[in-house]
Amino acid sequence: MFILKRADVEITTVQHPNRDQQIPVLNYQGQTFRLMKMFGAQQAEDARTFWRDLTDNKGKACVLLEESDRYSVWGKVRLDQLLGEGQGGTDTRLPILTQACLLLLQAVYFDIEDLLGARQAGSFEKDLIKIFHSFKFPQTDNSEAIKTLLTVSPLENLKVPPWQENHLSTLLQELYNLGKRYFGNTSFAEGIEEVLQDMTIDDREQFVSWLHQSSLSDLWVMS
């Protein structure tokens, strides 16, 4: 969208609805943005490349804020959505964890399609259906629902399914096994922060924290 200077915007904080934490919010011309990634003063080109990739290649509504001592990229968000995150009696982390798991799932699927071809991608889809049915994943009743999970961004247009933590752990374990079988190695599970880069910093850190509390961190590795 825009490259902005500090004088162009107002930066405030709002209280996270479920954690003792303030969330930085950027306001510009009546629009609200949430911090996605911060860069140091010497990383101007990295910041611009990251911002251009999100806006030009991925169609995301983002702004790049240029300050004398740092650069930062912010993603558009509705304030009511931000303040309403996690309201209700369920584990408030689950939608975020589910989004991250779906990003990893889609990355493996697209790599299979690109590197191994449509036939192997179709085979992977059938294997995934068996896993979903075997472990009784909600909202995976038909091939159309599976295709949506594989192709629609969980950060934008997809309403994430109401999966529980055991579903997510199972998905990552089984996805790792499938990927290893299709690719013949485990390089697809290394450097996963690149797959998660479109998430906000808070959401990404929350997923990584959850991952590190389980044995899954031995399989899915950050750089």
C-alpha positions as protocol buffer text, in pm:
chain_id: "A"
residue {
  index: 1
  type: MET
  ca { x: 0 y: 0 z: 0 }
}
residue {
  index: 2
  type: PHE
  ca { x: 213 y: 288 z: 130 }
}
residue {
  index: 3
  type: ILE
  ca { x: 559 y: 384 z: 251 }
}
residue {
  index: 4
  type: LEU
  ca { x: 508 y: 618 z: 545 }
}
residue {
  index: 5
  type: LYS
  ca { x: 712 y: 841 z: 774 }
}
residue {
  index: 6
  type: ARG
  ca { x: 663 y: 866 z: 1149 }
}
residue {
  index: 7
  type: ALA
  ca { x: 493 y: 1206 z: 1115 }
}
residue {
  index: 8
  type: ASP
  ca { x: 228 y: 1050 z: 887 }
}
residue {
  index: 9
  type: VAL
  ca { x: 93 y: 809 z: 1145 }
}
residue {
  index: 10
  type: GLU
  ca { x: -21 y: 772 z: 1502 }
}
residue {
  index: 11
  type: ILE
  ca { x: 105 y: 472 z: 1699 }
}
residue {
  index: 12
  type: THR
  ca { x: -88 y: 368 z: 2007 }
}
residue {
  index: 13
  type: THR
  ca { x: -134 y: 48 z: 2204 }
}
residue {
  index: 14
  type: VAL
  ca { x: -439 y: -155 z: 2295 }
}
residue {
  index: 15
  type: GLN
  ca { x: -470 y: -409 z: 2573 }
}
residue {
  index: 16
  type: HIS
  ca { x: -463 y: -770 z: 2456 }
}
residue {
  index: 17
  type: PRO
  ca { x: -801 y: -920 z: 2554 }
}
residue {
  index: 18
  type: ASN
  ca { x: -652 y: -1236 z: 2704 }
}
residue {
  index: 19
  type: ARG
  ca { x: -291 y: -1166 z: 2799 }
}
residue {
  index: 20
  type: ASP
  ca { x: -117 y: -907 z: 3014 }
}
residue {
  index: 21
  type: GLN
  ca { x: 26 y: -745 z: 2705 }
}
residue {
  index: 22
  type: GLN
  ca { x: -6 y: -424 z: 2507 }
}
residue {
  index: 23
  type: ILE
  ca { x: -44 y: -457 z: 2130 }
}
residue {
  index: 24
  type: PRO
  ca { x: 110 y: -177 z: 1918 }
}
residue {
  index: 25
  type: VAL
  ca { x: -136 y: -34 z: 1666 }
}
residue {
  index: 26
  type: LEU
  ca { x: -60 y: 204 z: 1379 }
}
residue {
  index: 27
  type: ASN
  ca { x: -336 y: 441 z: 1268 }
}
residue {
  index: 28
  type: TYR
  ca { x: -328 y: 603 z: 924 }
}
residue {
  index: 29
  type: GLN
  ca { x: -617 y: 789 z: 759 }
}
residue {
  index: 30
  type: GLY
  ca { x: -878 y: 603 z: 960 }
}
residue {
  index: 31
  type: GLN
  ca { x: -723 y: 263 z: 895 }
}
residue {
  index: 32
  type: THR
  ca { x: -571 y: 36 z: 1160 }
}
residue {
  index: 33
  type: PHE
  ca { x: -255 y: -172 z: 1118 }
}
residue {
  index: 34
  type: ARG
  ca { x: -85 y: -428 z: 1341 }
}
residue {
  index: 35
  type: LEU
  ca { x: 291 y: -485 z: 1359 }
}
residue {
  index: 36
  type: MET
  ca { x: 410 y: -775 z: 1145 }
}
residue {
  index: 37
  type: LYS
  ca { x: 789 y: -743 z: 1144 }
}
residue {
  index: 38
  type: MET
  ca { x: 1057 y: -506 z: 1269 }
}
residue {
  index: 39
  type: PHE
  ca { x: 1391 y: -430 z: 1099 }
}
residue {
  index: 40
  type: GLY
  ca { x: 1701 y: -248 z: 1222 }
}
residue {
  index: 41
  type: ALA
  ca { x: 1839 y: 77 z: 1081 }
}
residue {
  index: 42
  type: GLN
  ca { x: 2082 y: -113 z: 857 }
}
residue {
  index: 43
  type: GLN
  ca { x: 1811 y: -338 z: 711 }
}
residue {
  index: 44
  type: ALA
  ca { x: 1635 y: -89 z: 486 }
}
residue {
  index: 45
  type: GLU
  ca { x: 1655 y: -307 z: 176 }
}
residue {
  index: 46
  type: ASP
  ca { x: 1539 y: -617 z: 365 }
}
residue {
  index: 47
  type: ALA
  ca { x: 1239 y: -424 z: 495 }
}
residue {
  index: 48
  type: ARG
  ca { x: 1146 y: -294 z: 149 }
}
residue {
  index: 49
  type: THR
  ca { x: 1185 y: -640 z: -5 }
}
residue {
  index: 50
  type: PHE
  ca { x: 964 y: -795 z: 263 }
}
residue {
  index: 51
  type: TRP
  ca { x: 702 y: -521 z: 220 }
}
residue {
  index: 52
  type: ARG
  ca { x: 704 y: -542 z: -162 }
}
residue {
  index: 53
  type: ASP
  ca { x: 668 y: -919 z: -154 }
}
residue {
  index: 54
  type: LEU
  ca { x: 361 y: -892 z: 70 }
}
residue {
  index: 55
  type: THR
  ca { x: 195 y: -615 z: -129 }
}
residue {
  index: 56
  type: ASP
  ca { x: 294 y: -698 z: -488 }
}
residue {
  index: 57
  type: ASN
  ca { x: 316 y: -1077 z: -484 }
}
residue {
  index: 58
  type: LYS
  ca { x: 72 y: -1173 z: -211 }
}
residue {
  index: 59
  type: GLY
  ca { x: -182 y: -893 z: -240 }
}
residue {
  index: 60
  type: LYS
  ca { x: -174 y: -800 z: 127 }
}
residue {
  index: 61
  type: ALA
  ca { x: -272 y: -460 z: 264 }
}
residue {
  index: 62
  type: CYS
  ca { x: 50 y: -350 z: 436 }
}
residue {
  index: 63
  type: VAL
  ca { x: 241 y: -31 z: 505 }
}
residue {
  index: 64
  type: LEU
  ca { x: 614 y: 20 z: 547 }
}
residue {
  index: 65
  type: LEU
  ca { x: 704 y: 268 z: 820 }
}
residue {
  index: 66
  type: GLU
  ca { x: 1045 y: 432 z: 780 }
}
residue {
  index: 67
  type: GLU
  ca { x: 1203 y: 582 z: 1093 }
}
residue {
  index: 68
  type: SER
  ca { x: 1556 y: 706 z: 1156 }
}
residue {
  index: 69
  type: ASP
  ca { x: 1652 y: 409 z: 1373 }
}
residue {
  index: 70
  type: ARG
  ca { x: 1436 y: 129 z: 1233 }
}
residue {
  index: 71
  type: TYR
  ca { x: 1193 y: 7 z: 971 }
}
residue {
  index: 72
  type: SER
  ca { x: 871 y: -182 z: 1034 }
}
residue {
  index: 73
  type: VAL
  ca { x: 600 y: -351 z: 830 }
}
residue {
  index: 74
  type: TRP
  ca { x: 238 y: -335 z: 948 }
}
residue {
  index: 75
  type: GLY
  ca { x: -61 y: -536 z: 825 }
}
residue {
  index: 76
  type: LYS
  ca { x: -413 y: -397 z: 803 }
}
residue {
  index: 77
  type: VAL
  ca { x: -656 y: -523 z: 1066 }
}
residue {
  index: 78
  type: ARG
  ca { x: -998 y: -423 z: 1196 }
}
residue {
  index: 79
  type: LEU
  ca { x: -976 y: -283 z: 1548 }
}
residue {
  index: 80
  type: ASP
  ca { x: -1292 y: -464 z: 1659 }
}
residue {
  index: 81
  type: GLN
  ca { x: -1140 y: -790 z: 1534 }
}
residue {
  index: 82
  type: LEU
  ca { x: -819 y: -718 z: 1724 }
}
residue {
  index: 83
  type: LEU
  ca { x: -999 y: -636 z: 2048 }
}
residue {
  index: 84
  type: GLY
  ca { x: -1231 y: -932 z: 2011 }
}
residue {
  index: 85
  type: GLU
  ca { x: -959 y: -1192 z: 1964 }
}
residue {
  index: 86
  type: GLY
  ca { x: -1021 y: -1499 z: 2166 }
}
residue {
  index: 87
  type: GLN
  ca { x: -1341 y: -1396 z: 2338 }
}
residue {
  index: 88
  type: GLY
  ca { x: -1528 y: -1696 z: 2466 }
}
residue {
  index: 89
  type: GLY
  ca { x: -1455 y: -1996 z: 2680 }
}
residue {
  index: 90
  type: THR
  ca { x: -1224 y: -2192 z: 2451 }
}
residue {
  index: 91
  type: ASP
  ca { x: -846 y: -2183 z: 2437 }
}
residue {
  index: 92
  type: THR
  ca { x: -777 y: -1847 z: 2276 }
}
residue {
  index: 93
  type: ARG
  ca { x: -456 y: -1971 z: 2115 }
}
residue {
  index: 94
  type: LEU
  ca { x: -627 y: -2231 z: 1901 }
}
residue {
  index: 95
  type: PRO
  ca { x: -725 y: -2013 z: 1600 }
}
residue {
  index: 96
  type: ILE
  ca { x: -367 y: -1880 z: 1582 }
}
residue {
  index: 97
  type: LEU
  ca { x: -211 y: -2225 z: 1620 }
}
residue {
  index: 98
  type: THR
  ca { x: -450 y: -2360 z: 1357 }
}
residue {
  index: 99
  type: GLN
  ca { x: -356 y: -2083 z: 1114 }
}
residue {
  index: 100
  type: ALA
  ca { x: 14 y: -2165 z: 1155 }
}
residue {
  index: 101
  type: CYS
  ca { x: -44 y: -2538 z: 1108 }
}
residue {
  index: 102
  type: LEU
  ca { x: -246 y: -2472 z: 793 }
}
residue {
  index: 103
  type: LEU
  ca { x: 33 y: -2253 z: 656 }
}
residue {
  index: 104
  type: LEU
  ca { x: 277 y: -2542 z: 703 }
}
residue {
  index: 105
  type: LEU
  ca { x: 31 y: -2784 z: 546 }
}
residue {
  index: 106
  type: GLN
  ca { x: -19 y: -2560 z: 243 }
}
residue {
  index: 107
  type: ALA
  ca { x: 357 y: -2508 z: 202 }
}
residue {
  index: 108
  type: VAL
  ca { x: 414 y: -2885 z: 184 }
}
residue {
  index: 109
  type: TYR
  ca { x: 121 y: -2930 z: -55 }
}
residue {
  index: 110
  type: PHE
  ca { x: 236 y: -2654 z: -292 }
}
residue {
  index: 111
  type: ASP
  ca { x: 594 y: -2786 z: -288 }
}
residue {
  index: 112
  type: ILE
  ca { x: 469 y: -3132 z: -383 }
}
residue {
  index: 113
  type: GLU
  ca { x: 260 y: -2984 z: -662 }
}
residue {
  index: 114
  type: ASP
  ca { x: 547 y: -2768 z: -792 }
}
residue {
  index: 115
  type: LEU
  ca { x: 828 y: -3020 z: -758 }
}
residue {
  index: 116
  type: LEU
  ca { x: 660 y: -3357 z: -802 }
}
residue {
  index: 117
  type: GLY
  ca { x: 362 y: -3273 z: -1021 }
}
residue {
  index: 118
  type: ALA
  ca { x: -17 y: -3276 z: -1011 }
}
residue {
  index: 119
  type: ARG
  ca { x: -48 y: -3654 z: -984 }
}
residue {
  index: 120
  type: GLN
  ca { x: 159 y: -3666 z: -665 }
}
residue {
  index: 121
  type: ALA
  ca { x: -30 y: -3366 z: -527 }
}
residue {
  index: 122
  type: GLY
  ca { x: -354 y: -3555 z: -586 }
}
residue {
  index: 123
  type: SER
  ca { x: -211 y: -3858 z: -408 }
}
residue {
  index: 124
  type: PHE
  ca { x: -107 y: -3638 z: -115 }
}
residue {
  index: 125
  type: GLU
  ca { x: -460 y: -3499 z: -97 }
}
residue {
  index: 126
  type: LYS
  ca { x: -603 y: -3852 z: -74 }
}
residue {
  index: 127
  type: ASP
  ca { x: -355 y: -3942 z: 200 }
}
residue {
  index: 128
  type: LEU
  ca { x: -457 y: -3630 z: 389 }
}
residue {
  index: 129
  type: ILE
  ca { x: -827 y: -3721 z: 365 }
}
residue {
  index: 130
  type: LYS
  ca { x: -748 y: -4059 z: 521 }
}
residue {
  index: 131
  type: ILE
  ca { x: -567 y: -3890 z: 810 }
}
residue {
  index: 132
  type: PHE
  ca { x: -847 y: -3641 z: 870 }
}
residue {
  index: 133
  type: HIS
  ca { x: -1108 y: -3917 z: 871 }
}
residue {
  index: 134
  type: SER
  ca { x: -900 y: -4154 z: 1081 }
}
residue {
  index: 135
  type: PHE
  ca { x: -844 y: -3897 z: 1355 }
}
residue {
  index: 136
  type: LYS
  ca { x: -1192 y: -3740 z: 1320 }
}
residue {
  index: 137
  type: PHE
  ca { x: -1091 y: -3384 z: 1234 }
}
residue {
  index: 138
  type: PRO
  ca { x: -1396 y: -3153 z: 1237 }
}
residue {
  index: 139
  type: GLN
  ca { x: -1508 y: -2991 z: 911 }
}
residue {
  index: 140
  type: THR
  ca { x: -1314 y: -3224 z: 682 }
}
residue {
  index: 141
  type: ASP
  ca { x: -1614 y: -3418 z: 558 }
}
residue {
  index: 142
  type: ASN
  ca { x: -1560 y: -3391 z: 184 }
}
residue {
  index: 143
  type: SER
  ca { x: -1295 y: -3334 z: -81 }
}
residue {
  index: 144
  type: GLU
  ca { x: -1411 y: -2976 z: -141 }
}
residue {
  index: 145
  type: ALA
  ca { x: -1350 y: -2888 z: 225 }
}
residue {
  index: 146
  type: ILE
  ca { x: -1003 y: -3045 z: 205 }
}
residue {
  index: 147
  type: LYS
  ca { x: -921 y: -2853 z: -113 }
}
residue {
  index: 148
  type: THR
  ca { x: -1021 y: -2529 z: 59 }
}
residue {
  index: 149
  type: LEU
  ca { x: -791 y: -2603 z: 353 }
}
residue {
  index: 150
  type: LEU
  ca { x: -507 y: -2669 z: 108 }
}
residue {
  index: 151
  type: THR
  ca { x: -547 y: -2365 z: -114 }
}
residue {
  index: 152
  type: VAL
  ca { x: -719 y: -2074 z: 67 }
}
residue {
  index: 153
  type: SER
  ca { x: -501 y: -1856 z: 290 }
}
residue {
  index: 154
  type: PRO
  ca { x: -586 y: -1911 z: 659 }
}
residue {
  index: 155
  type: LEU
  ca { x: -475 y: -1553 z: 729 }
}
residue {
  index: 156
  type: GLU
  ca { x: -726 y: -1389 z: 497 }
}
residue {
  index: 157
  type: ASN
  ca { x: -1033 y: -1557 z: 357 }
}
residue {
  index: 158
  type: LEU
  ca { x: -1048 y: -1895 z: 528 }
}
residue {
  index: 159
  type: LYS
  ca { x: -1255 y: -1946 z: 840 }
}
residue {
  index: 160
  type: VAL
  ca { x: -1027 y: -2177 z: 1035 }
}
residue {
  index: 161
  type: PRO
  ca { x: -1184 y: -2505 z: 1149 }
}
residue {
  index: 162
  type: PRO
  ca { x: -1254 y: -2559 z: 1521 }
}
residue {
  index: 163
  type: TRP
  ca { x: -967 y: -2800 z: 1578 }
}
residue {
  index: 164
  type: GLN
  ca { x: -833 y: -2878 z: 1924 }
}
residue {
  index: 165
  type: GLU
  ca { x: -472 y: -2902 z: 2032 }
}
residue {
  index: 166
  type: ASN
  ca { x: -464 y: -3279 z: 1986 }
}
residue {
  index: 167
  type: HIS
  ca { x: -577 y: -3234 z: 1624 }
}
residue {
  index: 168
  type: LEU
  ca { x: -295 y: -2986 z: 1559 }
}
residue {
  index: 169
  type: SER
  ca { x: -29 y: -3208 z: 1714 }
}
residue {
  index: 170
  type: THR
  ca { x: -155 y: -3502 z: 1510 }
}
residue {
  index: 171
  type: LEU
  ca { x: -160 y: -3296 z: 1191 }
}
residue {
  index: 172
  type: LEU
  ca { x: 202 y: -3182 z: 1228 }
}
residue {
  index: 173
  type: GLN
  ca { x: 321 y: -3532 z: 1315 }
}
residue {
  index: 174
  type: GLU
  ca { x: 139 y: -3695 z: 1024 }
}
residue {
  index: 175
  type: LEU
  ca { x: 232 y: -3411 z: 786 }
}
residue {
  index: 176
  type: TYR
  ca { x: 597 y: -3462 z: 873 }
}
residue {
  index: 177
  type: ASN
  ca { x: 567 y: -3834 z: 800 }
}
residue {
  index: 178
  type: LEU
  ca { x: 392 y: -3767 z: 469 }
}
residue {
  index: 179
  type: GLY
  ca { x: 643 y: -3504 z: 361 }
}
residue {
  index: 180
  type: LYS
  ca { x: 934 y: -3734 z: 442 }
}
residue {
  index: 181
  type: ARG
  ca { x: 773 y: -4008 z: 236 }
}
residue {
  index: 182
  type: TYR
  ca { x: 703 y: -3788 z: -67 }
}
residue {
  index: 183
  type: PHE
  ca { x: 1030 y: -3590 z: -73 }
}
residue {
  index: 184
  type: GLY
  ca { x: 1262 y: -3859 z: 60 }
}
residue {
  index: 185
  type: ASN
  ca { x: 1415 y: -3612 z: 307 }
}
residue {
  index: 186
  type: THR
  ca { x: 1312 y: -3365 z: 580 }
}
residue {
  index: 187
  type: SER
  ca { x: 1437 y: -3035 z: 435 }
}
residue {
  index: 188
  type: PHE
  ca { x: 1074 y: -2923 z: 391 }
}
residue {
  index: 189
  type: ALA
  ca { x: 1047 y: -2901 z: 772 }
}
residue {
  index: 190
  type: GLU
  ca { x: 1352 y: -2678 z: 818 }
}
residue {
  index: 191
  type: GLY
  ca { x: 1351 y: -2298 z: 833 }
}
residue {
  index: 192
  type: ILE
  ca { x: 976 y: -2282 z: 888 }
}
residue {
  index: 193
  type: GLU
  ca { x: 984 y: -1913 z: 987 }
}
residue {
  index: 194
  type: GLU
  ca { x: 979 y: -1833 z: 614 }
}
residue {
  index: 195
  type: VAL
  ca { x: 644 y: -2012 z: 586 }
}
residue {
  index: 196
  type: LEU
  ca { x: 513 y: -1822 z: 890 }
}
residue {
  index: 197
  type: GLN
  ca { x: 642 y: -1478 z: 790 }
}
residue {
  index: 198
  type: ASP
  ca { x: 299 y: -1341 z: 697 }
}
residue {
  index: 199
  type: MET
  ca { x: 173 y: -1389 z: 1052 }
}
residue {
  index: 200
  type: THR
  ca { x: 204 y: -1102 z: 1297 }
}
residue {
  index: 201
  type: ILE
  ca { x: 501 y: -1112 z: 1532 }
}
residue {
  index: 202
  type: ASP
  ca { x: 279 y: -1187 z: 1833 }
}
residue {
  index: 203
  type: ASP
  ca { x: 97 y: -1471 z: 1659 }
}
residue {
  index: 204
  type: ARG
  ca { x: 415 y: -1623 z: 1519 }
}
residue {
  index: 205
  type: GLU
  ca { x: 587 y: -1615 z: 1858 }
}
residue {
  index: 206
  type: GLN
  ca { x: 283 y: -1773 z: 2020 }
}
residue {
  index: 207
  type: PHE
  ca { x: 295 y: -2063 z: 1774 }
}
residue {
  index: 208
  type: VAL
  ca { x: 672 y: -2108 z: 1812 }
}
residue {
  index: 209
  type: SER
  ca { x: 634 y: -2109 z: 2191 }
}
residue {
  index: 210
  type: TRP
  ca { x: 367 y: -2378 z: 2165 }
}
residue {
  index: 211
  type: LEU
  ca { x: 583 y: -2579 z: 1925 }
}
residue {
  index: 212
  type: HIS
  ca { x: 883 y: -2565 z: 2158 }
}
residue {
  index: 213
  type: GLN
  ca { x: 676 y: -2700 z: 2445 }
}
residue {
  index: 214
  type: SER
  ca { x: 624 y: -3024 z: 2256 }
}
residue {
  index: 215
  type: SER
  ca { x: 836 y: -3288 z: 2086 }
}
residue {
  index: 216
  type: LEU
  ca { x: 722 y: -3144 z: 1752 }
}
residue {
  index: 217
  type: SER
  ca { x: 1006 y: -2890 z: 1773 }
}
residue {
  index: 218
  type: ASP
  ca { x: 1242 y: -3180 z: 1699 }
}
residue {
  index: 219
  type: LEU
  ca { x: 1064 y: -3224 z: 1365 }
}
residue {
  index: 220
  type: TRP
  ca { x: 970 y: -2871 z: 1256 }
}
residue {
  index: 221
  type: VAL
  ca { x: 1280 y: -2657 z: 1289 }
}
residue {
  index: 222
  type: MET
  ca { x: 1343 y: -2284 z: 1288 }
}
residue {
  index: 223
  type: SER
  ca { x: 1661 y: -2166 z: 1115 }
}
